[in-house]
Coordinates of C-alpha atoms and ligand atoms in Angstrom, one line a residue:
M14 CA 20.8 -1.7 9.5
L15 CA 18.8 -4.4 10.8
A16 CA 19.6 -4.1 14.3
A17 CA 16.8 -1.7 13.9
F18 CA 14.4 -4.2 13.5
L19 CA 15.4 -6.7 16.2
P20 CA 12.8 -8.5 18.1
L21 CA 12.7 -6.6 21.3
A22 CA 10.3 -7.0 24.0
L23 CA 7.2 -7.4 21.4
S24 CA 4.9 -8.1 23.8
T25 CA 5.6 -4.8 26.0
Y26 CA 5.6 -2.7 23.0
R27 CA 1.9 -3.9 22.3
F28 CA -0.5 -1.8 24.0
K29 CA 1.0 -1.3 27.3
K30 CA 0.0 2.7 28.4
D31 CA 3.2 5.1 29.1
S32 CA 1.7 6.7 32.5
S33 CA 4.2 9.4 32.3
V34 CA 2.2 11.3 30.0
K35 CA 0.9 14.8 30.9
K36 CA -2.3 15.5 28.7
S37 CA -4.2 13.3 26.9
L38 CA -5.3 14.9 23.9
K39 CA -8.2 14.1 20.7
V40 CA -6.0 13.1 18.2
F41 CA -7.6 12.7 14.4
V42 CA -5.4 11.2 12.0
K43 CA -5.9 11.8 8.2
T44 CA -4.2 8.9 5.2
Y45 CA -3.3 9.6 1.8
G46 CA -1.5 7.4 -0.5
C47 CA -0.8 3.7 -0.6
Q48 CA -1.3 1.0 1.6
M49 CA 2.0 1.6 3.2
N50 CA 0.6 4.8 4.7
E51 CA -2.6 3.1 5.6
R52 CA -0.1 1.1 8.0
D53 CA 1.8 3.9 9.3
S54 CA -1.4 5.5 10.4
E55 CA -2.0 2.5 12.0
M56 CA 1.5 2.5 13.8
I57 CA 0.7 6.2 14.9
S58 CA -2.5 5.6 16.1
S59 CA -1.3 2.6 18.3
Q60 CA 1.6 4.7 19.8
L61 CA -0.7 7.7 20.8
Q62 CA -2.9 5.2 22.6
R63 CA -0.6 3.7 24.3
A64 CA 0.9 7.1 25.4
G65 CA -2.7 7.9 26.5
H66 CA -4.1 10.1 23.8
E67 CA -7.5 9.4 22.4
L68 CA -8.0 8.7 18.7
I69 CA -11.2 9.7 17.1
D70 CA -13.0 9.6 14.0
N71 CA -14.5 13.2 14.4
E72 CA -12.2 15.8 13.3
K73 CA -13.9 18.9 14.5
V74 CA -13.6 18.0 17.8
A75 CA -9.9 17.0 18.0
D76 CA -6.9 18.9 19.6
V77 CA -4.7 17.8 17.2
V78 CA -4.8 16.4 13.7
I79 CA -2.5 14.7 11.5
L80 CA -2.0 14.4 8.2
N81 CA -0.2 11.5 6.8
T82 CA 0.5 12.4 3.3
C83 CA 1.7 10.9 0.4
S84 CA 4.0 12.2 -2.1
V85 CA 4.2 10.1 -4.9
R86 CA 2.6 12.3 -7.3
E87 CA 2.0 16.1 -7.4
Q88 CA -1.5 15.9 -6.7
A89 CA -1.5 14.1 -3.7
E90 CA 0.8 16.6 -2.4
I91 CA -1.6 19.5 -3.3
K92 CA -4.5 17.4 -1.9
A93 CA -2.9 17.6 1.5
L94 CA -1.4 20.9 1.2
G95 CA -5.1 22.4 0.0
K96 CA -6.5 20.4 3.4
A97 CA -3.9 21.9 5.9
G98 CA -4.6 25.5 4.6
Y99 CA -7.6 24.7 5.4
L100 CA -7.3 23.6 8.9
V101 CA -5.4 27.0 9.6
R102 CA -8.7 28.5 10.5
R103 CA -9.4 26.5 13.4
K104 CA -5.8 27.3 14.6
R105 CA -6.7 31.3 14.4
T106 CA -9.9 30.7 16.6
N107 CA -8.2 28.0 18.9
P108 CA -4.3 28.8 19.4
N109 CA -4.1 25.4 21.3
F110 CA -5.2 23.5 18.3
K111 CA -2.2 21.3 16.9
I112 CA -1.5 20.4 13.1
G113 CA 1.3 17.9 12.2
I114 CA 2.3 16.8 8.9
V115 CA 3.7 13.4 8.3
G116 CA 4.8 10.9 6.0
C117 CA 6.4 11.5 2.5
M118 CA 5.1 14.8 1.7
A119 CA 6.8 15.8 5.1
E120 CA 10.5 14.2 4.3
N121 CA 10.1 15.6 0.5
L122 CA 9.2 19.6 2.0
G123 CA 10.5 19.3 5.6
E124 CA 11.3 23.2 6.2
K125 CA 9.6 24.7 3.5
L126 CA 6.3 23.5 4.8
F127 CA 6.9 25.5 7.8
K128 CA 7.1 28.9 5.1
L129 CA 4.3 27.1 3.3
N130 CA 2.0 26.9 5.9
G131 CA 3.3 29.2 9.0
V132 CA 1.1 27.8 11.9
I133 CA 1.9 23.9 10.8
D134 CA 3.4 22.9 14.7
F135 CA 5.2 19.7 13.6
V136 CA 6.6 17.9 10.7
I137 CA 7.6 14.3 10.8
G138 CA 9.3 11.7 7.9
P139 CA 8.2 8.1 7.7
K140 CA 11.4 6.8 9.0
R141 CA 11.1 8.9 12.3
L142 CA 7.3 8.1 13.3
H143 CA 8.1 6.8 16.2
E144 CA 9.3 9.7 17.6
L145 CA 5.8 11.3 17.5
A146 CA 4.1 10.9 20.8
N147 CA 7.2 12.3 22.3
I148 CA 7.0 15.5 19.6
L149 CA 3.5 15.9 20.6
E150 CA 4.3 16.7 24.2
G151 CA 6.5 19.5 23.2
N152 CA 5.0 22.8 22.5
R153 CA 7.5 24.1 20.1
K154 CA 7.7 23.8 16.2
N155 CA 9.5 20.5 15.5
L156 CA 11.0 19.4 12.1
S157 CA 12.1 15.6 12.0
I158 CA 12.9 14.0 9.1
G159 CA 16.4 12.0 7.7
N160 CA 17.1 8.8 9.5
P161 CA 16.6 8.3 13.0
K162 CA 19.2 9.2 15.8
R163 CA 17.9 6.3 18.0
Q164 CA 16.8 3.2 15.6
P165 CA 12.5 2.7 16.9
L166 CA 12.6 -0.7 18.9
S167 CA 10.0 -2.8 17.0
H168 CA 8.0 0.1 16.0
D169 CA 7.0 -2.1 13.3
F170 CA 4.7 -4.0 16.0
D171 CA 2.7 -1.4 16.9
R172 CA -0.6 -1.9 15.8
K173 CA -4.5 -0.8 16.9
L174 CA -6.9 -3.9 15.9
E175 CA -10.1 -2.5 15.3
T176 CA -13.1 -5.0 16.6
N177 CA -14.5 -6.9 13.3
K178 CA -11.7 -6.4 11.4
C179 CA -10.3 -9.7 9.5
T180 CA -7.4 -8.2 7.2
A181 CA -4.8 -6.7 8.1
F182 CA -1.5 -5.0 6.4
L183 CA 1.7 -6.6 7.2
S184 CA 4.8 -4.2 6.5
I185 CA 8.2 -6.9 5.8
M186 CA 10.6 -4.2 4.5
H187 CA 11.2 -0.7 4.3
G188 CA 12.5 1.8 1.7
C189 CA 13.3 0.9 -1.9
N190 CA 16.8 0.6 -3.4
M191 CA 15.7 1.0 -7.0
R192 CA 16.2 4.6 -8.6
C193 CA 13.3 4.5 -10.9
S194 CA 13.6 8.0 -13.0
Y195 CA 10.4 9.2 -11.9
C196 CA 10.1 8.1 -8.1
V197 CA 10.2 10.1 -5.2
V198 CA 9.7 6.9 -2.8
P199 CA 13.7 6.4 -2.3
R200 CA 13.9 9.9 -1.2
T201 CA 11.2 10.3 1.3
R202 CA 11.4 6.6 2.7
G203 CA 15.1 5.9 1.9
N204 CA 17.1 2.7 1.6
E205 CA 15.6 -1.2 2.0
Q206 CA 15.4 -2.8 5.3
Y207 CA 14.3 -6.0 5.8
R208 CA 12.4 -7.0 9.4
P209 CA 13.8 -10.5 11.0
M210 CA 11.4 -13.3 9.4
E211 CA 11.2 -14.4 13.0
D212 CA 9.7 -10.8 13.7
I213 CA 7.4 -11.1 10.9
V214 CA 6.0 -14.5 11.2
E215 CA 5.5 -13.4 15.3
E216 CA 2.9 -10.8 13.8
A217 CA 1.3 -12.9 11.9
K218 CA 0.9 -15.2 14.8
F219 CA -0.4 -12.6 16.7
L220 CA -2.6 -11.4 14.3
A221 CA -4.3 -14.7 13.8
E222 CA -4.6 -15.2 17.5
N223 CA -6.8 -11.8 17.0
G224 CA -9.2 -12.9 14.6
I225 CA -7.1 -11.6 11.4
K226 CA -8.1 -14.4 8.6
E227 CA -5.4 -12.0 5.7
I228 CA -2.7 -10.6 5.7
T229 CA -1.1 -8.4 3.2
L230 CA 2.5 -8.3 3.4
L231 CA 3.7 -5.1 2.2
G232 CA 7.4 -3.3 0.6
Q233 CA 8.2 -1.1 -2.0
I234 CA 9.5 -3.9 -4.1
V235 CA 8.1 -6.7 -1.6
N236 CA 9.5 -9.7 -3.5
N237 CA 12.8 -8.3 -3.2
Y238 CA 12.6 -9.0 1.0
G239 CA 16.0 -10.1 2.1
G240 CA 17.7 -8.8 -0.9
R241 CA 21.5 -9.7 -0.4
L242 CA 21.2 -9.9 3.2
M243 CA 19.9 -13.2 3.7
P244 CA 20.7 -16.3 1.7
V245 CA 18.8 -18.3 -0.9
I246 CA 18.1 -21.6 0.0
N247 CA 17.4 -24.8 -2.1
G248 CA 17.2 -22.2 -5.1
K249 CA 14.7 -20.3 -2.8
T250 CA 14.6 -16.4 -2.2
P251 CA 14.0 -15.2 1.2
F252 CA 10.5 -13.9 0.1
V253 CA 9.3 -17.4 -0.6
Q254 CA 10.9 -18.8 2.3
L255 CA 9.2 -16.2 4.5
L256 CA 5.5 -17.2 2.1
E257 CA 6.5 -21.0 3.1
R258 CA 6.8 -20.1 7.0
L259 CA 3.4 -17.7 6.9
D260 CA 1.4 -20.7 4.6
I261 CA 1.6 -23.1 7.8
L262 CA 0.1 -20.8 10.6
P263 CA -2.8 -22.1 11.5
G264 CA -5.7 -18.9 11.4
I265 CA -5.0 -17.3 8.1
K266 CA -6.4 -18.6 5.5
R267 CA -4.9 -16.2 2.7
I268 CA -1.7 -14.1 1.8
R269 CA -1.5 -11.6 -0.5
Y270 CA 1.1 -9.4 -1.0
M271 CA 2.1 -5.7 -2.5
S272 CA 3.8 -4.7 -4.5
P273 CA 5.9 -7.0 -6.5
H274 CA 8.9 -5.7 -8.9
P275 CA 8.7 -7.3 -12.1
K276 CA 12.8 -8.0 -11.9
N277 CA 12.5 -10.1 -9.1
F278 CA 9.8 -12.0 -9.7
S279 CA 12.1 -15.5 -10.1
D280 CA 10.5 -18.6 -10.8
D281 CA 10.0 -20.0 -7.1
L282 CA 7.8 -17.1 -6.3
I283 CA 5.4 -18.4 -9.5
L284 CA 5.9 -21.8 -8.4
A285 CA 4.7 -20.8 -4.6
H286 CA 1.4 -19.5 -5.9
K287 CA 1.0 -23.7 -6.8
T288 CA 2.3 -25.2 -4.2
L289 CA 1.1 -22.6 -1.3
S290 CA -2.4 -23.3 -0.5
K291 CA -2.9 -19.5 1.1
L292 CA -1.1 -17.4 -1.2
C293 CA -3.9 -15.9 -3.1
P294 CA -4.7 -16.3 -6.8
S295 CA -4.3 -12.5 -7.7
V296 CA -1.1 -10.7 -8.6
H297 CA -0.1 -6.8 -8.5
L298 CA 2.5 -6.4 -11.3
P299 CA 3.6 -2.3 -11.9
I300 CA 4.8 -2.5 -15.3
Q301 CA 4.9 1.5 -15.5
S302 CA 5.3 1.2 -19.6
G303 CA 5.2 -1.1 -22.1
S304 CA 7.7 0.3 -24.3
N305 CA 11.4 -0.8 -24.1
R306 CA 12.7 2.6 -24.9
I307 CA 10.6 4.4 -22.5
L308 CA 11.0 1.6 -19.4
V309 CA 15.4 2.3 -20.1
A310 CA 14.8 5.9 -19.8
M311 CA 12.9 5.0 -16.9
R312 CA 15.7 2.8 -15.7
R313 CA 13.1 0.0 -14.9
P314 CA 15.3 -2.9 -15.9
Y315 CA 13.2 -5.3 -18.1
T316 CA 11.5 -5.5 -21.2
A317 CA 7.7 -6.0 -22.1
E318 CA 8.9 -9.4 -23.4
R319 CA 9.9 -10.4 -20.2
I320 CA 6.6 -9.0 -18.4
L321 CA 4.6 -11.4 -20.9
T322 CA 7.0 -14.2 -19.8
I323 CA 6.1 -13.9 -16.3
V324 CA 2.4 -13.5 -16.8
K325 CA 2.1 -16.7 -19.0
K326 CA 3.8 -18.4 -16.4
L327 CA 2.0 -17.1 -13.8
R328 CA -1.2 -18.6 -16.1
R329 CA 0.1 -22.2 -16.7
V330 CA 0.8 -22.7 -12.4
V331 CA -2.4 -20.5 -11.5
P332 CA -5.6 -20.9 -14.3
N333 CA -7.6 -18.1 -13.6
V334 CA -4.7 -15.5 -11.8
G335 CA -6.3 -12.6 -11.4
I336 CA -3.0 -9.9 -12.4
S337 CA -3.4 -5.8 -12.3
T338 CA -0.6 -3.4 -12.8
D339 CA 0.3 0.4 -12.7
I340 CA 0.8 2.0 -16.0
I341 CA 2.3 5.9 -16.1
V342 CA 1.2 7.6 -19.4
G343 CA 2.8 10.8 -20.6
Y344 CA 6.5 10.0 -19.8
P345 CA 9.0 13.0 -20.8
G346 CA 9.5 11.9 -24.7
E347 CA 6.9 9.3 -24.9
T348 CA 5.4 9.2 -28.2
E349 CA 2.3 8.1 -29.6
E350 CA 4.3 4.7 -30.9
D351 CA 5.3 4.4 -27.3
F352 CA 2.1 4.5 -26.1
A353 CA 1.2 2.2 -28.7
E354 CA 3.3 -0.2 -27.0
T355 CA 2.0 -0.2 -23.8
V356 CA -1.7 -0.7 -24.9
S357 CA -0.4 -3.1 -26.9
L358 CA 1.2 -4.9 -23.9
F359 CA -2.0 -4.5 -21.7
D360 CA -4.0 -5.9 -24.4
T361 CA -1.5 -9.1 -25.0
A362 CA -1.0 -9.5 -21.0
K363 CA -4.5 -9.5 -20.4
F364 CA -4.1 -7.5 -17.1
N365 CA -7.8 -7.4 -15.6
M366 CA -7.5 -4.4 -13.7
A367 CA -4.6 -1.3 -13.7
F368 CA -4.3 1.4 -12.0
I369 CA -3.3 4.4 -14.8
F370 CA -1.5 7.6 -13.6
K371 CA -0.5 10.6 -15.4
Y372 CA 3.0 11.4 -15.5
S373 CA 4.0 14.2 -12.9
P374 CA 7.3 15.7 -12.3
R375 CA 9.1 15.0 -8.5
E376 CA 11.4 17.6 -7.3
G377 CA 14.6 15.6 -6.9
T378 CA 14.1 12.8 -9.3
R379 CA 15.8 12.3 -12.4
S380 CA 13.1 12.8 -14.9
A381 CA 12.2 16.2 -13.1
E382 CA 15.4 17.4 -15.2
L383 CA 13.9 16.4 -18.2
V384 CA 11.1 18.6 -19.9
D385 CA 7.6 17.5 -19.2
D386 CA 7.2 17.7 -22.9
V387 CA 3.6 15.7 -23.8
E388 CA 0.9 18.1 -23.1
E389 CA -1.4 17.6 -20.3
S390 CA -4.1 17.5 -22.9
E391 CA -2.6 14.5 -24.7
K392 CA -1.6 12.9 -21.4
E393 CA -5.5 13.0 -20.6
R394 CA -6.3 11.6 -23.9
R395 CA -3.9 8.5 -23.1
N396 CA -5.5 8.3 -19.7
Q397 CA -8.4 8.0 -20.9
I398 CA -8.1 5.4 -23.9
L399 CA -6.2 3.0 -20.9
L400 CA -9.3 3.6 -18.7
Q401 CA -11.2 2.6 -21.3
R402 CA -9.2 -0.9 -21.7
V403 CA -9.3 -1.5 -18.4
Q404 CA -13.2 -1.4 -18.0
E405 CA -13.5 -3.9 -20.7
A406 CA -10.9 -6.0 -19.6
S407 CA -12.2 -5.7 -16.0
L408 CA -15.6 -6.7 -16.9
Y409 CA -14.4 -9.6 -19.2
Y410 CA -12.4 -11.0 -16.4
H411 CA -15.4 -10.7 -14.0
Q412 CA -17.8 -12.6 -16.6
R413 CA -15.6 -15.3 -16.2
F414 CA -17.3 -16.0 -12.5
L415 CA -20.8 -16.0 -13.5
G416 CA -22.9 -18.9 -12.3
K417 CA -19.8 -20.6 -10.4
T418 CA -19.2 -20.7 -6.4
E419 CA -16.7 -18.5 -5.1
E420 CA -15.4 -18.4 -1.4
V421 CA -15.6 -15.2 -0.4
L422 CA -14.2 -13.5 3.0
V423 CA -16.8 -11.1 4.6
E424 CA -15.4 -8.5 5.8
G425 CA -18.1 -5.9 6.4
H426 CA -21.1 -3.9 5.7
A427 CA -21.4 -2.8 2.0
R428 CA -23.5 -0.2 3.0
R429 CA -24.5 1.4 6.1
G430 CA -27.6 0.3 8.3
T431 CA -28.3 -2.8 5.6
D432 CA -27.7 -6.4 5.5
T433 CA -25.3 -6.1 2.3
M434 CA -22.3 -7.5 3.2
F435 CA -19.1 -7.0 1.1
G436 CA -16.0 -9.8 0.6
W437 CA -13.2 -10.8 -1.9
T438 CA -12.7 -13.6 -3.9
P439 CA -9.4 -14.9 -3.1
N440 CA -8.6 -13.7 -7.2
H441 CA -9.6 -10.3 -5.3
C442 CA -12.8 -9.7 -7.0
K443 CA -15.2 -7.6 -4.9
V444 CA -18.5 -9.3 -3.8
L445 CA -21.8 -7.9 -2.9
F446 CA -24.5 -10.2 -1.3
K447 CA -26.7 -10.6 1.5
A448 CA -25.3 -11.7 5.2
S449 CA -25.2 -10.6 8.7
E450 CA -22.7 -9.2 10.9
N451 CA -22.0 -12.3 12.4
D452 CA -20.8 -13.6 9.3
I453 CA -18.2 -10.9 9.1
G454 CA -14.2 -12.9 9.4
K455 CA -16.1 -16.0 7.8
I456 CA -15.4 -17.6 4.2
L457 CA -18.5 -17.9 3.1
S458 CA -19.4 -20.0 -0.6
I459 CA -21.1 -17.2 -2.9
Q460 CA -23.0 -18.3 -6.3
I461 CA -22.3 -15.2 -8.4
D462 CA -25.1 -14.3 -10.3
G463 CA -24.3 -10.5 -11.4
S464 CA -20.7 -8.7 -12.7
T465 CA -20.0 -5.2 -13.4
T466 CA -17.0 -3.9 -14.5
T467 CA -15.8 -3.0 -10.5
I468 CA -17.8 -5.5 -8.8
L469 CA -19.9 -9.3 -8.6
S470 CA -22.9 -9.8 -6.6
G471 CA -24.4 -13.5 -5.7
T472 CA -25.8 -15.3 -2.8
I473 CA -24.9 -17.9 -0.2
A474 CA -24.7 -21.0 -2.2
E475 CA -27.4 -23.8 -0.8
N476 CA -25.3 -26.2 0.4
A477 CA -22.5 -23.6 2.2
Ligands
5AD506 N1 4.0 10.4 -12.1 C1 2.9 9.8 -11.8 N2 3.0 8.5 -11.6 C2 3.8 8.0 -10.6 N3 4.2 7.0 -9.9 C3 5.1 7.4 -9.1 N4 5.8 8.1 -9.4 C4 5.1 9.0 -10.2 C5 5.0 9.9 -11.0 N5 6.1 10.8 -11.1 C6 2.9 5.7 -10.0 C7 3.5 4.6 -10.7 C8 3.8 3.8 -9.3 C9 2.4 4.3 -8.2 C10 2.4 4.2 -6.8 O1 2.6 5.7 -8.6 O2 2.9 3.8 -11.3 O3 3.6 2.3 -9.0
SF4_507 FE1 9.7 4.0 -6.8 FE2 10.8 2.0 -8.7 FE3 11.0 1.6 -5.9 FE4 8.7 1.2 -6.7 S1 10.8 0.2 -7.4 S2 9.5 2.3 -4.9 S3 8.7 2.8 -8.6 S4 11.8 3.4 -7.6

C-alpha cells in the first residue's frame, strides 16, 4: 500500500505543463464539505493547470464545472445534487459544457448519479482524482470509482499556491480503518494509507520556502498516522515523531492538526503540546456523544470518562488550550437521558466550541439499518439546546483574552476594500484589527479589547 505514496520525482510533478494537451478549457471547481475536500480541490486545480487548463473564479463563463462533493450528511448531498440540477440548464444551451461530480458523493452514489441527472459527464471518487485531467480529454461519459488501477505518483504533492497565502493544509494520510456505525467515510475514502514521513517533511519544506507560515496536518484520524506500519520509538508514536520533525523546520511558525480520534490521543501527544514550540494550543477532539451507551452503539471505543481524562491532562500541560468538538444529536435510540449526558460532558469538559450535527442515516452504514426513531423536531430541539451552550462557552472562552496581548498570524482582509484585517491566535480564535495588506503572513502582537461569541477584536500593541 505504501508504494502508492513513494516520493517520486516530486519537483517535476509540481507545476510542469503537459504540452500534449489538446484544448485549454476554463474550469471552475466548487468545493463542499471538509478540509480534506479543500485540499483535494487544490490538487485537482494544480493537476488541471499542469495539463494546460485555466482555473477560473467565475462559474458563469466556465467550460467545465466540477463539484467536489461531500457525503457525510444527507444535507451535503442534497446541496450538491441541487447545484448539479441547476447546471443542467447550461448544458441545454451549450452542449459542449461539461459537468463533473467528484469526491465522496461520486464514490457513494456512483452510477446512480448518471441516472439522477442525465447530463453529467463524469463521476470520479476521491481515490481516483489523479485521473481527472485524462478523463477531461475524452468525450465519453466516465465513471471512475473504487480503487485506482494504477497508483498515482506523488499526487499528494500537487498544489497551486496562491500569492498572499500564509496557511496551508497538508494531507498526511488518507482513508479510515474505523467503522463508526453512522459514518460513510470509510466507504468513500477507503482504508488508511499513510504518506512516508520523508515526503511530508519535504512538502512542508516546500511550503515554508513559498511563504507558508502555518500548516494544518490532515487525516480522518490524524493521530493514527503510521498505524501499525510504522514503529513507536522511545515511547513516541509515528504522529508525534512527525510533529517533532516538522517543529524544527525553519519558516514554519505554527502547526495544527485535524482531526484526532480520542482513542489514539496518547500521552506522548499531550506532552508534545508542551515540548514542541510550534504546536498550537488548540485541539479539535470529536466526542460525538457523552452517553457511554450511545458511544458503544456508535462503535466509538472510548467513554465519557476517558474524554474528561484527556481534557484534564491537556489543560494541565497547556493552561489556556482551546478544545473544540463534534457532537451528533438524535442518533437512533438516543433518549432524553443520553442527551442529558452529552450536555453534561460538554459542560464538564468545558469545550469552547463545537459543531453540532443532527443525525442523518447514510446508506451502506450500520446505523442506516436501525430505525431513525428520534423525531426531526426532537433532533432540532436537542440541536438548539447544544447550540445555546456552545455560544455561551465560546463567549466565556473569548472573554479570558480581553486586555491580553495575543500573537496573531495575519491572513487577509476581513472585508473587501477596507483596512480591517483578520488573523488567528495560536488558540484558534479569530481576531479583527486594523493593519495593512503588507502585514499578511506576519505575526503581530494584538492587544485584545473586544470579544463576541464568534470573534475577538483589538489593535496592534504599542511596543509590537
Ligand atoms: N449524521 C450526522 N452527523 C454525522 N457526522 C458524520 N456522519 C454523520 C451522520 N451520519 C458528523 C460527525 C463527524 C463530522 C465530520 O460529521 O460528528 O465528526
Ligand atoms: Fe468516520 Fe469514525 Fe473514521 Fe471519523 S473515525 S472518519 S467518524 S469512521
